[in-house]
Amino acid sequence: MDYKAAFEGALEKIRSEGRYRVFADLKRHRGEFPRATWTKPDGSTAEVTVWCSNDYLGQGQNPVVLDAMHKAIEEAGAGSGGTRNISGTTHYHVELERELADLHHKEAALLFTSGYVSNEATLSTLSKILPGLVILSDALNHNSMISGIRAARCERHVFRHNDLAHLEELLAAVPHGVPKVIAFESVYSMDGDISDIPATVALAKKYGAMTYIDEVHAVGMYGPRGAGVAERDGLMAEIDIIEGTLGKAFGVMGDYIAADDAICDAIRSYADGFIFTTSIPPALAAGAVASIRWLKEHNEIRVAHQERAAALKARMEKAGLPVMPSVCHIVPLLVGDPVHCKMISDILLEEHGIYVQPINYPTVPRGTERLRFTPSPAHTDEMMDKLVAALEELWVHCNIKRVGGVAA
């Protein structure tokens, strides 16, 4: 077999569909978020404004966070030295798990190296602990959740996105006494909609199901202390397992679950993705602690963040651009074609110094390709005006319909 040709053919298929991904070589400027330097393929550089960072609040630039990380490096060095079982549980990890448990008013928390690992490891492990488990999953759940549910090798059902009538229909069909878990997200990051947590919790209680909520796009940004949408809605105590990230609003890296002590301890003891992975470096843990503590006390940054998101949506709507409905901080702009989506992204970067990544299949369904903007408290009115002016120009230049967002 010609192995090289097989790999080249796989890549050509992606290129022919207009969804081949090219990484932007960026160097962020400390203290100047969202500014960055882009290194072009030819080695030259240009200054750009980043519009698609998941560092939603700019915490990766917060001096409080950076100082804590520098201090930890001076005290403990670089890496953790091993898995959590084998010398990789430092005081920084213990302190962070306590801080996260406090954030969510849970008995315990458990750290993972990434959000993908956290979802995959936890969801795949539940079936080891709950024989005969049935998992009910929202149709738009993140790939990591889907992967974990598949790896659980248990009975699973997918309910239509945010369709609670369909969810109840599926729950009612599961025999009484069979263990059940409803897995869903709070903020769906591609469409910008938010799940109905109160109604989902009510259904879980009615049918005796556990609840597993992914709050990665909400922790830090919602609720009076930044614990997420479940905190905002006063329902944290009703959720069995809360999954969140340190790599978005908290500005560092890593992930976690927060739950009752017995749940966290069981996942710690059974999940391969936790047991066999080197723990995050002490500096990251220290930075996360500092970021969480700071955001608990600074609700004004969340207020400013929501205002900036609303301001950008209003500007886009006024310009007649096809901004998709969104009830959160994420601002998706429909293009509807992968080639046009990448073309607009490339021109924005090369000619306007604006970086926003095209979002194509398989991240979103074919025909719904989009640009996904994540305004932060640091994005100014001037930056927004420049962005919208460039988009208006490109929507004409690239021949895209303003209504519906598909190629004209």
Coordinates of C-alpha atoms in Angstrom, one line a residue:
M1 CA 0.0 0.0 0.0
D2 CA 1.2 3.5 -0.8
Y3 CA 0.8 5.0 2.7
K4 CA 2.0 8.5 1.8
A5 CA -0.5 8.7 -1.0
A6 CA -3.3 7.8 1.5
F7 CA -2.4 10.6 3.8
E8 CA -2.0 13.1 0.9
G9 CA -5.4 12.0 -0.5
A10 CA -7.0 12.6 2.9
L11 CA -5.6 16.1 3.0
E12 CA -6.6 16.8 -0.6
K13 CA -10.2 15.9 0.2
I14 CA -10.3 18.5 3.0
R15 CA -8.7 21.1 0.7
S16 CA -11.2 20.4 -2.1
E17 CA -14.0 21.1 0.3
G18 CA -12.5 24.4 1.3
R19 CA -12.1 23.5 4.9
Y20 CA -8.4 22.9 5.2
R21 CA -7.2 24.6 8.4
V22 CA -4.3 27.0 8.5
F23 CA -2.9 28.0 11.9
A24 CA -2.1 31.7 12.5
D25 CA 1.3 32.2 14.1
L26 CA 0.5 34.7 16.8
K27 CA 2.5 36.3 19.7
R28 CA 0.3 38.0 22.2
H29 CA 1.6 41.3 23.8
R30 CA 1.6 41.2 27.6
G31 CA -0.6 43.9 29.0
E32 CA -2.0 44.8 25.5
F33 CA -4.8 42.2 25.0
P34 CA -6.3 41.8 22.4
R35 CA -3.2 43.0 20.4
A36 CA -0.8 40.4 18.9
T37 CA 1.9 40.1 16.4
W38 CA 1.2 37.8 13.4
T39 CA 4.2 36.1 11.8
K40 CA 3.3 35.5 8.1
P41 CA 4.3 32.5 6.1
D42 CA 7.2 34.5 4.5
G43 CA 8.6 35.4 7.9
S44 CA 7.5 39.0 7.9
T45 CA 5.3 40.3 10.8
A46 CA 2.2 42.5 11.2
E47 CA 0.2 43.8 14.2
V48 CA -3.3 42.4 14.5
T49 CA -6.3 42.5 16.8
V50 CA -7.5 39.1 17.9
W51 CA -11.3 38.7 17.7
C52 CA -11.7 35.0 18.4
S53 CA -9.8 34.3 21.6
N54 CA -11.3 32.0 24.3
D55 CA -9.4 34.1 26.9
Y56 CA -12.8 35.8 27.2
L57 CA -11.9 38.3 29.9
G58 CA -8.2 38.8 29.2
Q59 CA -7.2 37.0 32.4
G60 CA -4.2 35.5 30.7
Q61 CA -2.8 39.1 30.9
N62 CA -4.0 39.9 34.4
P63 CA -0.9 40.9 36.5
V64 CA -2.4 39.1 39.5
V65 CA -2.4 35.8 37.6
L66 CA 1.1 36.3 36.1
D67 CA 2.6 37.2 39.4
A68 CA 1.2 34.0 41.0
M69 CA 2.6 31.9 38.1
H70 CA 6.1 33.6 38.4
K71 CA 6.1 33.0 42.1
A72 CA 5.2 29.3 41.7
I73 CA 8.0 28.8 39.2
E74 CA 10.5 30.3 41.6
E75 CA 9.2 28.2 44.4
A76 CA 8.6 24.8 42.7
G77 CA 10.2 24.8 39.2
A78 CA 8.5 23.9 35.9
G79 CA 6.7 20.6 35.6
S80 CA 4.7 18.7 38.2
G81 CA 7.0 15.6 38.0
G82 CA 4.4 13.0 37.3
T83 CA 0.9 11.7 37.4
R84 CA -1.3 12.6 40.3
N85 CA -0.7 9.1 41.7
I86 CA 3.1 9.3 41.3
S87 CA 4.5 12.6 42.8
G88 CA 2.3 14.9 40.6
T89 CA 0.0 16.0 43.4
T90 CA 1.6 19.2 44.7
H91 CA 0.2 21.6 47.2
Y92 CA -0.8 23.9 44.2
H93 CA -3.1 21.2 42.9
V94 CA -4.7 20.5 46.2
E95 CA -5.2 24.3 46.8
L96 CA -6.8 24.6 43.3
E97 CA -9.2 21.8 43.8
R98 CA -10.3 23.3 47.1
E99 CA -10.8 26.7 45.4
L100 CA -12.9 25.1 42.6
A101 CA -15.1 23.1 45.1
D102 CA -15.7 26.4 46.9
L103 CA -16.5 28.2 43.6
H104 CA -19.3 25.7 42.8
H105 CA -20.4 25.1 46.4
K106 CA -19.5 21.4 46.0
E107 CA -17.8 19.0 48.4
A108 CA -14.9 18.3 46.0
A109 CA -13.3 19.0 42.6
L110 CA -11.0 17.0 40.4
L111 CA -8.4 18.5 38.0
F112 CA -7.7 17.3 34.5
T113 CA -5.2 18.4 31.9
S114 CA -7.8 19.6 29.3
G115 CA -11.5 20.0 28.7
Y116 CA -11.4 17.2 26.2
V117 CA -9.8 14.8 28.6
S118 CA -12.2 15.9 31.4
N119 CA -15.3 15.2 29.5
E120 CA -14.1 12.0 27.8
A121 CA -12.6 10.5 31.0
T122 CA -15.6 11.4 33.2
L123 CA -18.4 10.4 30.9
S124 CA -16.7 7.2 29.8
T125 CA -16.1 6.2 33.5
L126 CA -19.7 6.6 34.7
S127 CA -20.8 3.3 33.1
K128 CA -18.1 1.5 35.0
I129 CA -19.7 2.7 38.3
L130 CA -23.3 2.6 37.2
P131 CA -24.1 -0.8 35.6
G132 CA -26.8 -0.6 33.0
L133 CA -26.4 3.2 32.6
V134 CA -28.4 5.1 30.0
I135 CA -26.9 8.4 28.9
L136 CA -29.2 11.1 27.3
S137 CA -27.1 13.6 25.3
D138 CA -28.0 16.9 23.7
A139 CA -27.6 16.8 19.9
L140 CA -25.1 19.7 20.0
N141 CA -22.9 18.6 22.8
H142 CA -19.2 19.1 22.3
N143 CA -17.2 16.4 20.5
S144 CA -15.4 15.6 23.7
M145 CA -18.7 14.7 25.4
I146 CA -19.8 12.6 22.4
S147 CA -16.4 10.8 22.5
G148 CA -16.8 10.1 26.2
I149 CA -20.3 8.8 25.8
R150 CA -19.3 6.5 23.0
A151 CA -16.4 5.2 25.0
A152 CA -18.8 4.4 27.9
R153 CA -20.2 1.6 25.7
C154 CA -23.6 1.9 27.3
E155 CA -27.1 2.6 26.0
R156 CA -27.3 6.2 24.8
H157 CA -29.9 8.4 23.3
V158 CA -29.5 11.8 21.6
F159 CA -32.3 14.4 22.1
R160 CA -32.9 17.2 19.8
H161 CA -31.0 20.4 20.8
N162 CA -32.7 22.1 23.7
D163 CA -35.8 20.1 23.0
L164 CA -37.1 19.2 26.5
A165 CA -40.2 17.5 25.2
H166 CA -38.0 15.1 23.2
L167 CA -35.8 14.6 26.2
E168 CA -38.8 13.7 28.4
E169 CA -40.1 11.3 25.7
L170 CA -36.7 9.5 25.8
L171 CA -36.6 9.5 29.7
A172 CA -40.1 8.1 29.9
A173 CA -39.1 5.2 27.7
V174 CA -36.3 4.1 30.0
P175 CA -37.5 1.5 32.6
H176 CA -37.9 2.7 36.1
G177 CA -34.9 2.1 38.3
V178 CA -32.4 2.1 35.5
P179 CA -29.6 4.6 36.1
K180 CA -29.7 7.6 33.9
V181 CA -27.5 10.6 33.2
I182 CA -28.6 13.7 31.3
A183 CA -25.5 15.3 29.6
F184 CA -25.8 18.8 28.3
E185 CA -24.0 22.2 28.1
S186 CA -25.0 25.5 29.6
V187 CA -23.6 27.8 26.8
Y188 CA -23.3 26.3 23.4
S189 CA -20.3 28.0 21.9
M190 CA -21.0 27.9 18.2
D191 CA -24.6 29.2 18.2
G192 CA -24.5 31.2 21.4
D193 CA -27.6 29.8 22.9
I194 CA -28.1 28.7 26.5
S195 CA -29.8 25.6 27.8
D196 CA -32.9 25.6 30.0
I197 CA -31.3 24.4 33.2
P198 CA -34.3 24.7 35.5
A199 CA -36.5 22.6 33.2
T200 CA -33.7 20.0 32.6
V201 CA -33.2 19.7 36.4
A202 CA -36.9 19.3 36.9
L203 CA -37.0 16.4 34.3
A204 CA -34.0 14.8 36.0
K205 CA -35.8 14.8 39.3
K206 CA -39.0 13.5 37.8
Y207 CA -37.3 10.5 36.2
G208 CA -34.6 9.8 38.7
A209 CA -31.6 10.9 36.5
M210 CA -28.3 12.4 37.3
T211 CA -27.3 15.7 35.6
Y212 CA -23.9 16.4 34.0
I213 CA -23.4 19.9 32.8
D214 CA -20.5 21.3 30.7
E215 CA -20.0 24.9 31.8
V216 CA -16.7 25.5 30.0
H217 CA -18.0 28.6 28.1
A218 CA -19.7 30.0 31.2
V219 CA -17.4 29.6 34.2
G220 CA -15.8 32.9 35.1
M221 CA -18.4 34.9 33.1
Y222 CA -21.8 34.2 34.6
G223 CA -23.1 34.2 38.2
P224 CA -22.2 36.7 40.9
R225 CA -18.9 34.9 41.6
G226 CA -18.3 33.5 38.1
A227 CA -19.3 29.9 38.8
G228 CA -21.4 29.8 35.6
V229 CA -25.0 29.8 34.4
A230 CA -26.1 27.3 37.0
E231 CA -24.9 29.7 39.6
R232 CA -26.7 32.6 37.9
D233 CA -29.9 30.5 37.8
G234 CA -29.5 29.5 41.5
L235 CA -29.2 25.8 40.5
M236 CA -25.7 24.6 41.3
A237 CA -26.8 22.5 44.2
E238 CA -29.3 20.7 41.9
I239 CA -26.6 19.6 39.4
D240 CA -24.7 16.4 40.2
I241 CA -21.5 17.0 38.1
I242 CA -20.4 20.4 36.9
E243 CA -17.6 20.4 34.4
G244 CA -15.6 23.6 33.8
T245 CA -12.3 24.8 32.3
L246 CA -9.4 26.9 33.3
G247 CA -8.4 27.6 29.7
K248 CA -11.0 30.1 28.8
A249 CA -12.3 32.8 31.1
F250 CA -9.8 31.9 33.8
G251 CA -7.0 32.5 31.3
V252 CA -4.7 29.5 31.9
M253 CA -5.0 25.8 31.0
G254 CA -6.6 22.7 32.5
D255 CA -10.1 21.5 33.3
Y256 CA -12.1 20.0 36.2
I257 CA -15.2 18.5 37.5
A258 CA -16.9 19.6 40.8
A259 CA -19.3 17.3 42.6
D260 CA -19.9 15.3 45.8
D261 CA -16.8 13.9 47.3
A262 CA -17.8 10.3 46.5
I263 CA -18.3 11.1 42.8
C264 CA -14.9 12.9 42.5
D265 CA -13.2 10.1 44.4
A266 CA -14.7 7.4 42.2
I267 CA -13.8 9.2 39.0
R268 CA -10.3 9.7 40.4
S269 CA -10.0 6.0 41.1
Y270 CA -11.5 4.6 37.9
A271 CA -10.9 7.1 35.0
D272 CA -8.0 6.2 32.8
G273 CA -7.8 9.7 31.4
F274 CA -7.0 10.9 35.0
I275 CA -4.9 8.1 36.3
F276 CA -2.4 7.9 33.4
T277 CA -1.8 11.6 32.6
T278 CA 0.9 13.9 34.0
S279 CA -0.7 16.6 36.1
I280 CA -0.7 20.2 35.1
P281 CA 2.4 22.3 36.1
P282 CA 2.3 24.0 39.5
A283 CA 2.6 27.4 37.8
L284 CA -0.7 26.8 35.9
A285 CA -2.4 25.7 39.1
A286 CA -1.2 28.7 41.0
G287 CA -2.3 31.0 38.2
A288 CA -5.7 29.4 38.1
V289 CA -6.2 29.9 41.8
A290 CA -5.3 33.6 41.5
S291 CA -7.6 34.0 38.6
I292 CA -10.6 32.3 40.2
R293 CA -10.1 34.3 43.5
W294 CA -9.8 37.6 41.5
L295 CA -12.9 36.9 39.4
K296 CA -15.0 35.9 42.5
E297 CA -14.5 39.4 43.7
H298 CA -14.8 41.4 40.5
N299 CA -18.3 41.1 39.0
E300 CA -17.8 44.4 37.2
I301 CA -15.6 42.6 34.6
R302 CA -18.5 40.3 33.8
V303 CA -20.9 43.3 33.5
A304 CA -18.4 45.0 31.1
H305 CA -18.0 41.8 29.1
Q306 CA -21.8 41.5 28.5
E307 CA -21.9 45.1 27.5
R308 CA -19.2 44.7 24.9
A309 CA -20.9 41.6 23.4
A310 CA -24.2 43.5 23.2
A311 CA -22.4 46.5 21.6
L312 CA -20.9 44.4 18.8
K313 CA -24.1 42.6 18.1
A314 CA -25.9 45.9 17.8
R315 CA -23.3 47.3 15.4
M316 CA -23.5 44.2 13.2
E317 CA -27.3 44.3 13.2
K318 CA -27.3 48.0 12.3
A319 CA -25.0 47.3 9.4
G320 CA -27.3 44.5 8.1
L321 CA -24.8 41.8 8.6
P322 CA -26.2 38.3 9.2
V323 CA -25.4 38.0 12.9
M324 CA -26.9 34.8 14.2
P325 CA -29.3 34.9 17.3
S326 CA -27.2 34.7 20.4
V327 CA -28.2 35.2 24.0
C328 CA -24.7 35.1 25.4
H329 CA -21.2 36.6 24.9
I330 CA -20.5 34.8 21.6
V331 CA -21.3 36.6 18.4
P332 CA -21.5 34.2 15.4
L333 CA -21.8 35.7 11.9
L334 CA -23.2 33.4 9.3
V335 CA -21.4 32.9 6.0
G336 CA -22.9 29.6 4.9
D337 CA -20.0 28.5 2.6
P338 CA -16.6 27.2 3.6
V339 CA -14.7 28.8 0.7
H340 CA -16.2 32.2 1.3
C341 CA -15.7 31.8 5.1
K342 CA -12.0 31.2 4.7
M343 CA -11.7 33.9 2.1
I344 CA -13.2 36.6 4.4
S345 CA -11.1 35.4 7.3
D346 CA -7.9 35.6 5.1
I347 CA -8.6 39.1 3.8
L348 CA -9.5 40.4 7.3
L349 CA -6.1 39.2 8.5
E350 CA -4.0 40.2 5.6
E351 CA -5.5 43.5 4.7
H352 CA -7.2 44.8 7.8
G353 CA -5.1 43.4 10.7
I354 CA -8.2 41.6 12.1
Y355 CA -7.9 37.9 13.1
V356 CA -11.0 35.8 13.3
Q357 CA -10.8 32.1 12.5
P358 CA -13.3 30.5 10.0
I359 CA -15.5 27.9 11.6
N360 CA -16.3 25.2 9.2
Y361 CA -17.4 21.5 9.1
P362 CA -17.1 19.3 11.2
T363 CA -17.2 21.9 14.0
V364 CA -20.5 23.2 12.6
P365 CA -22.9 21.5 10.1
R366 CA -22.3 22.0 6.4
G367 CA -24.1 25.1 5.1
T368 CA -23.8 26.9 8.5
E369 CA -20.1 28.0 8.2
R370 CA -19.5 31.1 10.1
L371 CA -17.1 33.6 11.7
R372 CA -17.2 33.4 15.5
F373 CA -16.4 36.7 17.4
T374 CA -15.7 36.8 21.1
P375 CA -15.5 40.4 22.2
S376 CA -13.8 41.0 25.5
P377 CA -13.9 44.0 27.9
A378 CA -10.7 45.1 26.2
H379 CA -12.2 45.5 22.8
T380 CA -12.9 49.2 22.3
D381 CA -15.5 51.0 20.3
E382 CA -12.8 52.0 17.8
M383 CA -11.9 48.3 17.3
M384 CA -15.5 47.4 16.8
D385 CA -16.1 50.2 14.3
K386 CA -13.0 49.1 12.3
L387 CA -14.2 45.5 12.3
V388 CA -17.7 46.3 11.1
A389 CA -16.5 48.6 8.4
A390 CA -14.2 45.9 7.1
L391 CA -17.0 43.3 7.2
E392 CA -19.4 45.6 5.3
E393 CA -16.8 46.1 2.6
L394 CA -16.0 42.3 2.4
W395 CA -19.7 41.3 2.3
V396 CA -19.9 43.2 -1.0
H397 CA -16.4 42.2 -2.3
C398 CA -17.0 38.5 -1.6
N399 CA -20.6 38.6 -2.9
I400 CA -22.3 37.2 0.2
K401 CA -26.0 37.8 0.9
R402 CA -26.7 39.8 4.0
V403 CA -29.8 37.9 4.8
G404 CA -29.2 34.2 5.2
G405 CA -25.5 34.5 4.8
V406 CA -25.1 32.2 1.8
A407 CA -23.1 32.9 -1.3
A408 CA -25.0 35.1 -3.8

